[in-house]
Amino acid sequence: MEHADHILVVDDDREIRQMVADYLRKNGLRASEAADGREMRAVLDTHAIDLIVMDVMMPGEDGLTLTRNLRAGKHRAIPVVMLTAREDQTDRIIGLEMGADDYVTKPFAARELLARIKAVIRRTRMLPPNLQVTEAAQMLGFGRWRLDTTARHLLDPEGTVVALSGAEFRLLRVFLDHPNRVLNRDQLLNLTQGRDAELFDRSIDLLVSRLRQRLQDDAREQSYIKTVRSEGYVFSATVTIVGEDG
């Protein structure tokens, strides 16, 4: 029997929540519902969820806060599609910076949401499986650098914080999760920016260039991120888990 992806719909509006869940079930997916962060966490603790549909505007913990906390916890690998009622691009950009993979603006057609869900799941599975050693890691070391995956900070050899944008952090995290694997531009673009690359108006090559500058990686010698001609990029440094005192 073919595996049916399990979607968790998190929305305080019961009608919207049930409508989305029912539509997903009618289209061959499994669906669970949660009205808030507490219910969401309860479902995540008892079910294997493939993707979360997250409403932005909720009382108490809103969707942005929940997404940020997800990215800092044990469920960080679950993709998130956000639902926003606002026309303002600010929420969308903040959501993507917090770690959301895509968004749909309310009111939306259920068919469009289904297409976005399938596209995000497909993008997420484009890469080889993540290295299991990084799943519980809070601090990853490579060369002279460390990345705090909880605080989302890059630390230089002296322990000074080097500021990273959300897109730069996601790109570096993808590289650290898949060292010594050639990743093409489409994979990197989709995993770091999703369908809304135009909101950032940056190509993946420019993003790689900016990350190289952060890492003081010489463009000609390329100690960390190496260009593979006609294929993409490969992260060539050894990645290790750094202890709390490391």
CSV table of C-alpha atoms in Angstrom, one decimal:
chain,number,residue,atom,x,y,z
A,1,MET,CA,0.0,0.0,0.0
A,2,GLU,CA,1.4,3.4,-0.9
A,3,HIS,CA,2.4,5.7,1.9
A,4,ALA,CA,-0.1,8.5,2.6
A,5,ASP,CA,1.6,11.7,3.8
A,6,HIS,CA,0.3,12.9,7.2
A,7,ILE,CA,-0.5,16.6,7.4
A,8,LEU,CA,-1.1,18.5,10.6
A,9,VAL,CA,-3.4,21.5,10.2
A,10,VAL,CA,-2.8,24.1,13.0
A,11,ASP,CA,-5.5,26.9,13.0
A,12,ASP,CA,-7.7,28.3,15.8
A,13,ASP,CA,-10.6,28.7,13.3
A,14,ARG,CA,-12.4,25.4,13.6
A,15,GLU,CA,-14.2,25.8,10.2
A,16,ILE,CA,-11.1,26.5,8.3
A,17,ARG,CA,-9.2,23.7,10.1
A,18,GLN,CA,-11.9,21.1,9.4
A,19,MET,CA,-12.3,22.3,5.8
A,20,VAL,CA,-8.6,21.9,5.0
A,21,ALA,CA,-8.3,18.6,6.8
A,22,ASP,CA,-11.4,17.1,5.0
A,23,TYR,CA,-10.1,18.3,1.6
A,24,LEU,CA,-6.7,16.7,2.2
A,25,ARG,CA,-8.3,13.4,3.3
A,26,LYS,CA,-10.5,13.4,0.2
A,27,ASN,CA,-7.3,13.8,-1.9
A,28,GLY,CA,-5.6,10.8,-0.4
A,29,LEU,CA,-3.7,12.3,2.5
A,30,ARG,CA,-3.9,11.7,6.2
A,31,ALA,CA,-4.8,14.8,8.3
A,32,SER,CA,-4.8,15.7,11.9
A,33,GLU,CA,-6.0,18.9,13.5
A,34,ALA,CA,-4.8,21.3,16.2
A,35,ALA,CA,-6.3,24.5,17.5
A,36,ASP,CA,-3.1,25.9,19.2
A,37,GLY,CA,0.5,25.2,20.1
A,38,ARG,CA,-0.4,22.9,22.9
A,39,GLU,CA,-2.5,20.6,20.7
A,40,MET,CA,0.1,20.8,18.0
A,41,ARG,CA,2.8,19.5,20.3
A,42,ALA,CA,0.6,16.7,21.5
A,43,VAL,CA,0.0,15.5,18.0
A,44,LEU,CA,3.7,15.8,17.1
A,45,ASP,CA,4.6,13.7,20.2
A,46,THR,CA,2.3,10.9,19.1
A,47,HIS,CA,2.3,10.9,15.3
A,48,ALA,CA,4.9,11.0,12.5
A,49,ILE,CA,3.9,14.2,10.7
A,50,ASP,CA,5.2,14.9,7.2
A,51,LEU,CA,4.2,18.6,6.9
A,52,ILE,CA,2.5,21.2,9.1
A,53,VAL,CA,0.0,23.8,7.7
A,54,MET,CA,0.3,26.7,10.2
A,55,ASP,CA,-2.0,29.7,10.6
A,56,VAL,CA,0.0,32.9,11.3
A,57,MET,CA,-2.7,34.8,13.3
A,58,MET,CA,-3.6,32.8,16.4
A,59,PRO,CA,-4.2,33.9,20.0
A,60,GLY,CA,-1.4,33.1,22.4
A,61,GLU,CA,1.5,31.6,20.6
A,62,ASP,CA,1.1,32.7,17.0
A,63,GLY,CA,2.2,30.8,13.9
A,64,LEU,CA,5.5,32.7,13.6
A,65,THR,CA,6.5,31.9,17.2
A,66,LEU,CA,5.5,28.2,16.8
A,67,THR,CA,7.5,27.9,13.6
A,68,ARG,CA,10.6,29.5,15.2
A,69,ASN,CA,10.3,27.1,18.1
A,70,LEU,CA,9.8,24.1,15.8
A,71,ARG,CA,13.1,25.0,14.0
A,72,ALA,CA,14.9,25.1,17.3
A,73,GLY,CA,13.6,21.7,18.6
A,74,LYS,CA,13.5,18.0,17.8
A,75,HIS,CA,10.8,18.5,15.1
A,76,ARG,CA,13.0,21.0,13.1
A,77,ALA,CA,13.0,18.9,9.9
A,78,ILE,CA,9.2,19.0,9.4
A,79,PRO,CA,8.3,21.4,6.6
A,80,VAL,CA,5.8,24.2,7.3
A,81,VAL,CA,3.4,25.9,5.0
A,82,MET,CA,2.0,29.1,6.5
A,83,LEU,CA,-1.5,30.5,6.1
A,84,THR,CA,-1.7,34.3,6.4
A,85,ALA,CA,-4.6,36.7,6.0
A,86,ARG,CA,-2.4,39.7,5.5
A,87,GLU,CA,-1.6,41.2,2.1
A,88,ASP,CA,1.6,42.8,3.6
A,89,GLN,CA,4.7,41.0,2.4
A,90,THR,CA,6.3,41.6,5.9
A,91,ASP,CA,4.6,38.5,7.5
A,92,ARG,CA,5.5,36.4,4.5
A,93,ILE,CA,9.2,37.4,4.7
A,94,ILE,CA,9.3,37.0,8.5
A,95,GLY,CA,7.7,33.6,8.2
A,96,LEU,CA,10.2,32.4,5.7
A,97,GLU,CA,13.1,33.9,7.8
A,98,MET,CA,11.7,31.9,10.8
A,99,GLY,CA,12.0,28.8,8.8
A,100,ALA,CA,8.6,28.3,7.0
A,101,ASP,CA,9.0,26.6,3.6
A,102,ASP,CA,6.1,28.3,1.8
A,103,TYR,CA,2.9,30.3,2.5
A,104,VAL,CA,-0.6,30.7,1.1
A,105,THR,CA,-2.6,33.9,1.6
A,106,LYS,CA,-6.2,33.7,2.9
A,107,PRO,CA,-8.7,33.4,1.3
A,108,PHE,CA,-7.2,30.6,-0.7
A,109,ALA,CA,-8.4,27.8,-3.0
A,110,ALA,CA,-8.1,24.4,-1.3
A,111,ARG,CA,-6.6,23.1,-4.6
A,112,GLU,CA,-3.8,25.7,-4.5
A,113,LEU,CA,-3.0,24.7,-0.9
A,114,LEU,CA,-2.9,21.1,-1.8
A,115,ALA,CA,-0.5,21.9,-4.7
A,116,ARG,CA,1.8,23.9,-2.4
A,117,ILE,CA,1.8,21.1,0.2
A,118,LYS,CA,2.8,18.5,-2.5
A,119,ALA,CA,5.5,20.8,-3.9
A,120,VAL,CA,7.1,21.4,-0.5
A,121,ILE,CA,7.1,17.7,0.4
A,122,ARG,CA,8.6,17.0,-3.1
A,123,ARG,CA,11.3,19.6,-2.5
A,124,THR,CA,12.1,18.4,1.0
A,125,ARG,CA,12.7,14.9,-0.4
A,126,MET,CA,14.9,16.0,-3.2
A,127,LEU,CA,18.0,15.6,-1.1
A,128,PRO,CA,19.5,12.4,0.3
A,129,PRO,CA,18.4,11.7,3.9
A,130,ASN,CA,19.9,14.0,6.5
A,131,LEU,CA,22.8,12.8,8.5
A,132,GLN,CA,21.3,11.5,11.7
A,133,VAL,CA,24.1,12.8,13.9
A,134,THR,CA,23.0,16.4,13.3
A,135,GLU,CA,19.4,15.9,14.3
A,136,ALA,CA,19.9,16.5,18.0
A,137,ALA,CA,22.9,18.8,17.7
A,138,GLN,CA,22.9,22.3,19.1
A,139,MET,CA,26.4,23.2,18.1
A,140,LEU,CA,28.1,22.0,14.9
A,141,GLY,CA,31.7,22.4,14.2
A,142,PHE,CA,33.5,22.7,10.9
A,143,GLY,CA,37.1,23.9,10.3
A,144,ARG,CA,37.6,26.9,12.6
A,145,TRP,CA,33.9,27.7,12.8
A,146,ARG,CA,30.9,26.7,14.9
A,147,LEU,CA,27.2,27.0,14.2
A,148,ASP,CA,24.7,27.2,17.1
A,149,THR,CA,21.6,25.6,15.5
A,150,THR,CA,19.4,26.7,18.4
A,151,ALA,CA,20.3,30.4,18.5
A,152,ARG,CA,21.0,30.3,14.7
A,153,HIS,CA,24.4,32.0,15.3
A,154,LEU,CA,27.7,31.5,13.5
A,155,LEU,CA,30.7,31.7,15.8
A,156,ASP,CA,34.2,32.6,14.5
A,157,PRO,CA,37.4,31.0,16.0
A,158,GLU,CA,37.4,33.6,18.8
A,159,GLY,CA,33.8,32.8,19.7
A,160,THR,CA,32.5,36.1,18.3
A,161,VAL,CA,29.0,36.0,16.8
A,162,VAL,CA,28.9,36.5,13.0
A,163,ALA,CA,25.4,37.7,11.9
A,164,LEU,CA,23.6,35.6,9.3
A,165,SER,CA,20.4,36.3,7.5
A,166,GLY,CA,17.7,33.7,7.6
A,167,ALA,CA,18.5,32.6,4.1
A,168,GLU,CA,22.2,32.4,4.8
A,169,PHE,CA,21.5,30.3,7.9
A,170,ARG,CA,19.3,27.9,6.0
A,171,LEU,CA,21.9,27.5,3.2
A,172,LEU,CA,24.7,26.8,5.7
A,173,ARG,CA,22.5,24.3,7.6
A,174,VAL,CA,21.7,22.5,4.3
A,175,PHE,CA,25.5,22.3,3.6
A,176,LEU,CA,26.3,21.1,7.1
A,177,ASP,CA,23.6,18.4,7.0
A,178,HIS,CA,24.9,17.1,3.6
A,179,PRO,CA,28.7,17.5,3.6
A,180,ASN,CA,30.6,16.1,0.6
A,181,ARG,CA,27.5,15.8,-1.5
A,182,VAL,CA,27.1,17.8,-4.7
A,183,LEU,CA,23.9,19.9,-4.5
A,184,ASN,CA,22.6,21.6,-7.6
A,185,ARG,CA,21.3,25.1,-7.7
A,186,ASP,CA,17.6,24.1,-7.9
A,187,GLN,CA,17.9,22.0,-4.8
A,188,LEU,CA,19.7,24.8,-2.9
A,189,LEU,CA,17.3,27.5,-4.1
A,190,ASN,CA,14.2,25.6,-3.2
A,191,LEU,CA,15.4,24.5,0.2
A,192,THR,CA,16.6,28.0,1.2
A,193,GLN,CA,14.0,30.2,-0.4
A,194,GLY,CA,11.1,28.1,-1.7
A,195,ARG,CA,8.8,29.5,-4.4
A,196,ASP,CA,9.2,33.1,-3.0
A,197,ALA,CA,12.8,33.6,-4.1
A,198,GLU,CA,11.6,36.9,-5.7
A,199,LEU,CA,10.9,38.3,-2.3
A,200,PHE,CA,14.6,38.1,-1.6
A,201,ASP,CA,15.6,39.0,-5.2
A,202,ARG,CA,18.8,37.1,-4.9
A,203,SER,CA,20.2,34.2,-7.0
A,204,ILE,CA,21.6,31.2,-5.2
A,205,ASP,CA,25.1,32.0,-6.6
A,206,LEU,CA,24.9,35.4,-4.9
A,207,LEU,CA,23.8,33.7,-1.6
A,208,VAL,CA,26.7,31.3,-1.8
A,209,SER,CA,29.0,34.2,-2.4
A,210,ARG,CA,27.7,36.0,0.6
A,211,LEU,CA,28.0,32.9,2.8
A,212,ARG,CA,31.6,32.5,1.6
A,213,GLN,CA,32.3,36.0,2.7
A,214,ARG,CA,30.9,35.3,6.1
A,215,LEU,CA,33.2,32.2,6.3
A,216,GLN,CA,36.2,34.1,5.0
A,217,ASP,CA,36.3,31.4,2.3
A,218,ASP,CA,38.6,32.5,-0.5
A,219,ALA,CA,36.7,32.3,-3.8
A,220,ARG,CA,39.8,30.8,-5.5
A,221,GLU,CA,40.9,28.3,-2.9
A,222,GLN,CA,37.4,27.5,-1.5
A,223,SER,CA,38.2,25.7,1.7
A,224,TYR,CA,34.5,25.1,2.6
A,225,ILE,CA,32.1,25.6,-0.3
A,226,LYS,CA,33.6,24.4,-3.5
A,227,THR,CA,32.1,25.0,-7.0
A,228,VAL,CA,31.5,21.9,-9.1
A,229,ARG,CA,31.5,23.0,-12.6
A,230,SER,CA,28.2,22.5,-14.4
A,231,GLU,CA,26.7,20.7,-11.4
A,232,GLY,CA,26.5,23.0,-8.3
A,233,TYR,CA,28.3,23.2,-5.0
A,234,VAL,CA,29.8,20.8,-2.4
A,235,PHE,CA,30.6,21.5,1.2
A,236,SER,CA,34.0,19.9,1.6
A,237,ALA,CA,34.8,20.4,5.3
A,238,THR,CA,34.3,17.7,8.0
A,239,VAL,CA,31.3,18.4,10.2
A,240,THR,CA,31.3,17.4,13.9
A,241,ILE,CA,29.0,17.8,16.9
A,242,VAL,CA,30.6,20.2,19.5
A,243,GLY,CA,30.0,19.5,23.2
A,244,GLU,CA,28.7,22.3,25.4
A,245,ASP,CA,32.3,22.9,26.6
A,246,GLY,CA,33.7,22.6,23.1
